[in-house]
Amino acid sequence: MSKAVVVGDLNVGKTCLINRFCKDAFDRDYKATIGVDFEIERFELSGLPFSLQIWDTAGQEKFKCIASAYYRGAQVIVTVFDMTDILTLEHTKQWLMEALNENEPNSCFIFLVGTKRDLLSPDECQRTERDAVKMAAEMNAEFWSVSSKTGRKRAAVLLPCGRSGFRRLRPEGHGARLQNGADRRRRRSQSG
Ligand SMILES: Nc1nc2c(ncn2[C@@H]2O[C@H](COP(=O)(O)OP(=O)(O)OP(=O)(O)O)[C@@H](O)[C@H]2O)c(=O)[nH]1
């Protein structure tokens, strides 16, 4: 079983992202995550069963010390920002640093995910993606822009947890590992 932790400011759409991926569902109403929550998603990689434990952490400052206790042992760190709020992009570096502090150097595959793409005009989307690509380069992360509202489970939204990222995790044995090394990161955006 591999572990992914999803971090980022409050209200950026972490829970919705996970729900789209795991349940193919979207909830318009905001319910703050209290501390942490997790889902287990099972799928096949190269014909072999694969399980991913996805930890949804609270963005609220007051829950930070609870949530950060769950960062350890992550193979994947998903840093999330809201594409309609550029400040949340700036904060992703801090979130990443805190998650990396709890893990071995170079042991994690990193994603930067911009959510709420559906709320932006094409021009705004392009501008935000440009900023995000720069940030992803600094973070050594793979970038995706998505909408949990309009995106579809496998086709659009999921993204890190779906194709390119977790294909690099080996389904074999106990505890999958990064297959291609954490240095081969690509930056992408995907319409969702
Ligand atoms: N239009 C649109 N709204 C979204 C999208 N993703 C999330 N939202 C909305 O944004 C709000 C916050 O979403 P959550 O997923 O609960 O945010 P969170 O990051 O888990 O928040 P915390 O638990 O406080 O850390 C909710 O009202 C969602 O419906 C999206 O892709 N598009």
Coordinates of C-alpha atoms and ligand atoms in Angstrom, one line a residue:
M1 CA 0.0 0.0 0.0
S2 CA 1.4 3.4 -0.9
K3 CA 0.6 6.6 0.9
A4 CA -0.2 10.0 -0.5
V5 CA -0.8 13.1 1.5
V6 CA -2.8 16.0 0.2
V7 CA -1.9 19.4 1.7
G8 CA -2.7 23.1 1.0
D9 CA -4.6 26.1 2.4
L10 CA -8.2 25.8 3.7
N11 CA -11.0 25.8 1.1
V12 CA -8.7 25.2 -1.8
G13 CA -10.5 22.0 -2.8
K14 CA -8.4 19.1 -1.4
T15 CA -11.4 17.0 -0.2
C16 CA -13.3 17.6 -3.5
L17 CA -10.2 16.5 -5.4
I18 CA -10.0 13.3 -3.5
N19 CA -13.8 12.7 -3.7
R20 CA -13.7 13.1 -7.5
F21 CA -10.9 10.6 -7.7
C22 CA -12.2 8.0 -5.3
K23 CA -16.0 8.4 -5.6
D24 CA -16.4 10.3 -8.8
A25 CA -18.6 12.8 -6.8
F26 CA -18.6 16.5 -6.2
D27 CA -20.1 18.4 -3.2
R28 CA -20.8 22.1 -3.6
D29 CA -21.1 22.7 0.1
Y30 CA -18.0 23.4 2.0
K31 CA -17.4 21.2 5.1
A32 CA -14.0 21.9 6.7
T33 CA -11.9 18.8 7.3
I34 CA -11.2 18.3 11.0
G35 CA -7.7 17.2 11.4
V36 CA -7.3 14.4 8.9
D37 CA -9.4 11.9 6.9
F38 CA -8.4 9.2 4.5
E39 CA -9.6 7.1 1.6
I40 CA -8.2 4.0 0.1
E41 CA -8.4 3.6 -3.6
R42 CA -7.7 0.3 -5.3
F43 CA -6.8 0.0 -8.9
E44 CA -4.6 -1.9 -11.3
L45 CA -1.2 -1.0 -12.5
S46 CA 0.3 -3.2 -15.3
G47 CA -2.4 -5.8 -14.5
L48 CA -1.5 -6.0 -10.8
P49 CA -3.7 -4.8 -7.9
F50 CA -2.5 -1.6 -6.3
S51 CA -3.8 0.2 -3.2
L52 CA -3.3 3.8 -2.5
Q53 CA -4.0 5.4 0.9
I54 CA -4.9 9.0 0.4
W55 CA -4.7 11.3 3.4
D56 CA -6.8 14.4 3.3
T57 CA -5.4 17.0 5.7
A58 CA -7.1 20.1 7.1
G59 CA -6.0 23.4 5.8
Q60 CA -7.1 25.3 8.9
E61 CA -4.2 26.5 11.0
K62 CA -5.7 25.2 14.2
F63 CA -5.6 21.6 12.9
K64 CA -2.1 21.8 11.5
C65 CA -0.3 20.0 14.3
I66 CA -2.8 17.1 14.1
A67 CA -2.5 16.8 10.3
S68 CA 1.3 17.1 10.2
A69 CA 1.6 14.0 12.3
Y70 CA 0.3 12.1 9.3
Y71 CA 2.9 13.4 6.8
R72 CA 5.5 10.7 7.6
G73 CA 6.0 7.8 5.3
A74 CA 4.4 9.4 2.2
Q75 CA 5.6 8.4 -1.2
V76 CA 3.5 11.1 -2.8
I77 CA 2.8 14.7 -1.7
V78 CA 0.0 16.5 -3.5
T79 CA 0.2 20.3 -2.8
V80 CA -3.1 21.9 -3.8
F81 CA -4.0 25.5 -4.5
D82 CA -7.1 27.3 -5.7
M83 CA -6.6 28.8 -9.2
T84 CA -8.9 31.7 -8.3
D85 CA -6.8 32.7 -5.4
I86 CA -3.1 33.3 -6.3
L87 CA -2.1 33.6 -2.6
T88 CA -2.9 29.9 -2.1
L89 CA -0.3 29.2 -4.8
E90 CA 2.3 31.1 -2.9
H91 CA 1.6 29.1 0.2
T92 CA 2.2 25.8 -1.5
K93 CA 5.9 26.0 -0.9
Q94 CA 5.5 26.3 2.8
W95 CA 3.1 23.3 2.8
L96 CA 5.5 21.3 0.8
M97 CA 8.4 22.1 3.0
E98 CA 6.5 21.0 6.1
A99 CA 5.5 17.7 4.5
L100 CA 9.1 17.1 3.2
N101 CA 10.5 17.7 6.7
E102 CA 8.7 14.6 7.9
N103 CA 10.1 12.4 5.1
E104 CA 13.4 11.1 3.8
P105 CA 15.1 13.5 1.3
N106 CA 14.3 12.6 -2.3
S107 CA 11.9 9.9 -1.3
C108 CA 8.6 11.6 -2.4
F109 CA 7.1 12.3 -5.7
I110 CA 5.6 15.8 -5.7
F111 CA 2.5 17.2 -7.4
L112 CA 1.3 20.7 -7.6
V113 CA -2.4 20.7 -8.4
G114 CA -4.5 23.8 -9.2
T115 CA -8.2 23.3 -8.6
K116 CA -11.4 25.2 -9.6
R117 CA -10.3 25.6 -13.2
D118 CA -14.0 25.8 -14.2
L119 CA -14.2 29.2 -12.5
L120 CA -11.6 30.9 -14.7
S121 CA -11.8 32.4 -18.1
P122 CA -9.4 30.9 -20.7
D123 CA -7.1 33.9 -20.3
E124 CA -7.1 33.8 -16.5
C125 CA -6.4 30.1 -16.7
Q126 CA -3.4 30.6 -18.9
R127 CA -2.0 33.3 -16.7
T128 CA -2.4 31.2 -13.5
E129 CA -1.0 28.2 -15.2
R130 CA 2.1 30.2 -16.2
D131 CA 2.7 31.1 -12.6
A132 CA 2.0 27.6 -11.4
V133 CA 4.5 26.1 -13.9
K134 CA 7.2 28.4 -12.5
M135 CA 6.3 27.4 -9.0
A136 CA 6.3 23.7 -9.9
A137 CA 9.8 24.0 -11.3
E138 CA 11.0 25.5 -8.0
M139 CA 9.3 22.7 -6.1
N140 CA 10.5 20.0 -8.5
A141 CA 6.9 19.0 -8.9
E142 CA 4.6 17.9 -11.7
F143 CA 1.8 20.4 -12.3
W144 CA -1.8 19.7 -13.1
S145 CA -4.7 22.1 -13.4
V146 CA -8.1 20.5 -12.8
S147 CA -11.7 21.0 -11.9
S148 CA -13.2 18.6 -9.4
K149 CA -16.6 20.0 -10.4
T150 CA -16.6 19.3 -14.1
G151 CA -13.8 16.9 -14.4
R152 CA -14.4 13.2 -14.8
K153 CA -12.9 10.6 -12.5
R154 CA -10.3 8.9 -14.6
A155 CA -10.4 11.0 -17.7
A156 CA -9.7 14.5 -16.4
V157 CA -9.4 15.0 -12.7
L158 CA -7.2 12.5 -11.5
L159 CA -4.5 13.2 -12.5
P160 CA -1.7 12.8 -10.2
C161 CA -3.2 9.9 -8.5
G162 CA -4.2 8.4 -11.8
R163 CA -1.9 8.0 -14.7
S164 CA 1.5 9.5 -14.8
G165 CA 2.3 9.6 -11.2
F166 CA 1.3 6.4 -9.7
R167 CA 2.4 4.4 -12.6
R168 CA 5.8 5.1 -11.3
L169 CA 5.0 3.3 -8.1
R170 CA 5.5 -0.4 -8.2
P171 CA 2.5 -2.5 -7.4
E172 CA 4.6 -5.5 -6.4
G173 CA 5.3 -6.8 -2.9
H174 CA 4.8 -4.8 0.3
G175 CA 5.2 -1.1 0.2
A176 CA 5.5 0.2 -3.4
R177 CA 8.4 2.4 -4.2
L178 CA 9.1 5.1 -6.7
Q179 CA 10.0 3.4 -9.9
N180 CA 11.6 6.1 -11.9
G181 CA 13.2 8.3 -9.3
A182 CA 11.9 11.6 -8.0
D183 CA 14.1 13.5 -10.4
R184 CA 12.1 12.9 -13.6
R185 CA 9.4 15.3 -12.9
R186 CA 7.3 16.8 -15.7
R187 CA 5.0 19.7 -15.6
R188 CA 1.7 19.4 -17.2
S189 CA -1.7 20.9 -17.2
Q190 CA -4.8 19.0 -18.0
S191 CA -8.2 20.4 -18.7
G192 CA -10.9 19.0 -16.4
Ligands
LIG1 N1 -16.3 25.4 -8.8 C1 -15.5 24.6 -8.1 N2 -15.6 24.6 -6.8 C2 -14.8 23.7 -6.1 C3 -13.8 22.9 -6.8 N3 -13.2 22.2 -5.9 C4 -13.7 22.5 -4.7 N4 -14.7 23.5 -4.8 C5 -15.5 24.1 -3.7 O1 -14.6 24.7 -2.8 C6 -15.0 24.6 -1.5 C7 -13.9 23.9 -0.6 O2 -13.6 22.6 -1.1 P1 -13.0 21.5 -0.1 O3 -12.6 20.3 -1.0 O4 -13.9 21.2 1.0 O5 -11.7 22.3 0.4 P2 -10.5 21.8 1.4 O6 -9.3 22.2 0.8 O7 -10.7 20.3 1.6 O8 -10.8 22.6 2.7 P3 -10.3 22.3 4.2 O9 -10.9 21.0 4.7 O10 -10.8 23.4 5.1 O11 -8.8 22.2 4.2 C8 -16.3 23.7 -1.5 O12 -17.4 24.6 -1.5 C9 -16.2 23.0 -2.9 O13 -17.5 22.8 -3.4 C10 -13.7 23.0 -8.2 O14 -13.0 22.3 -8.9 N5 -14.6 23.8 -8.8

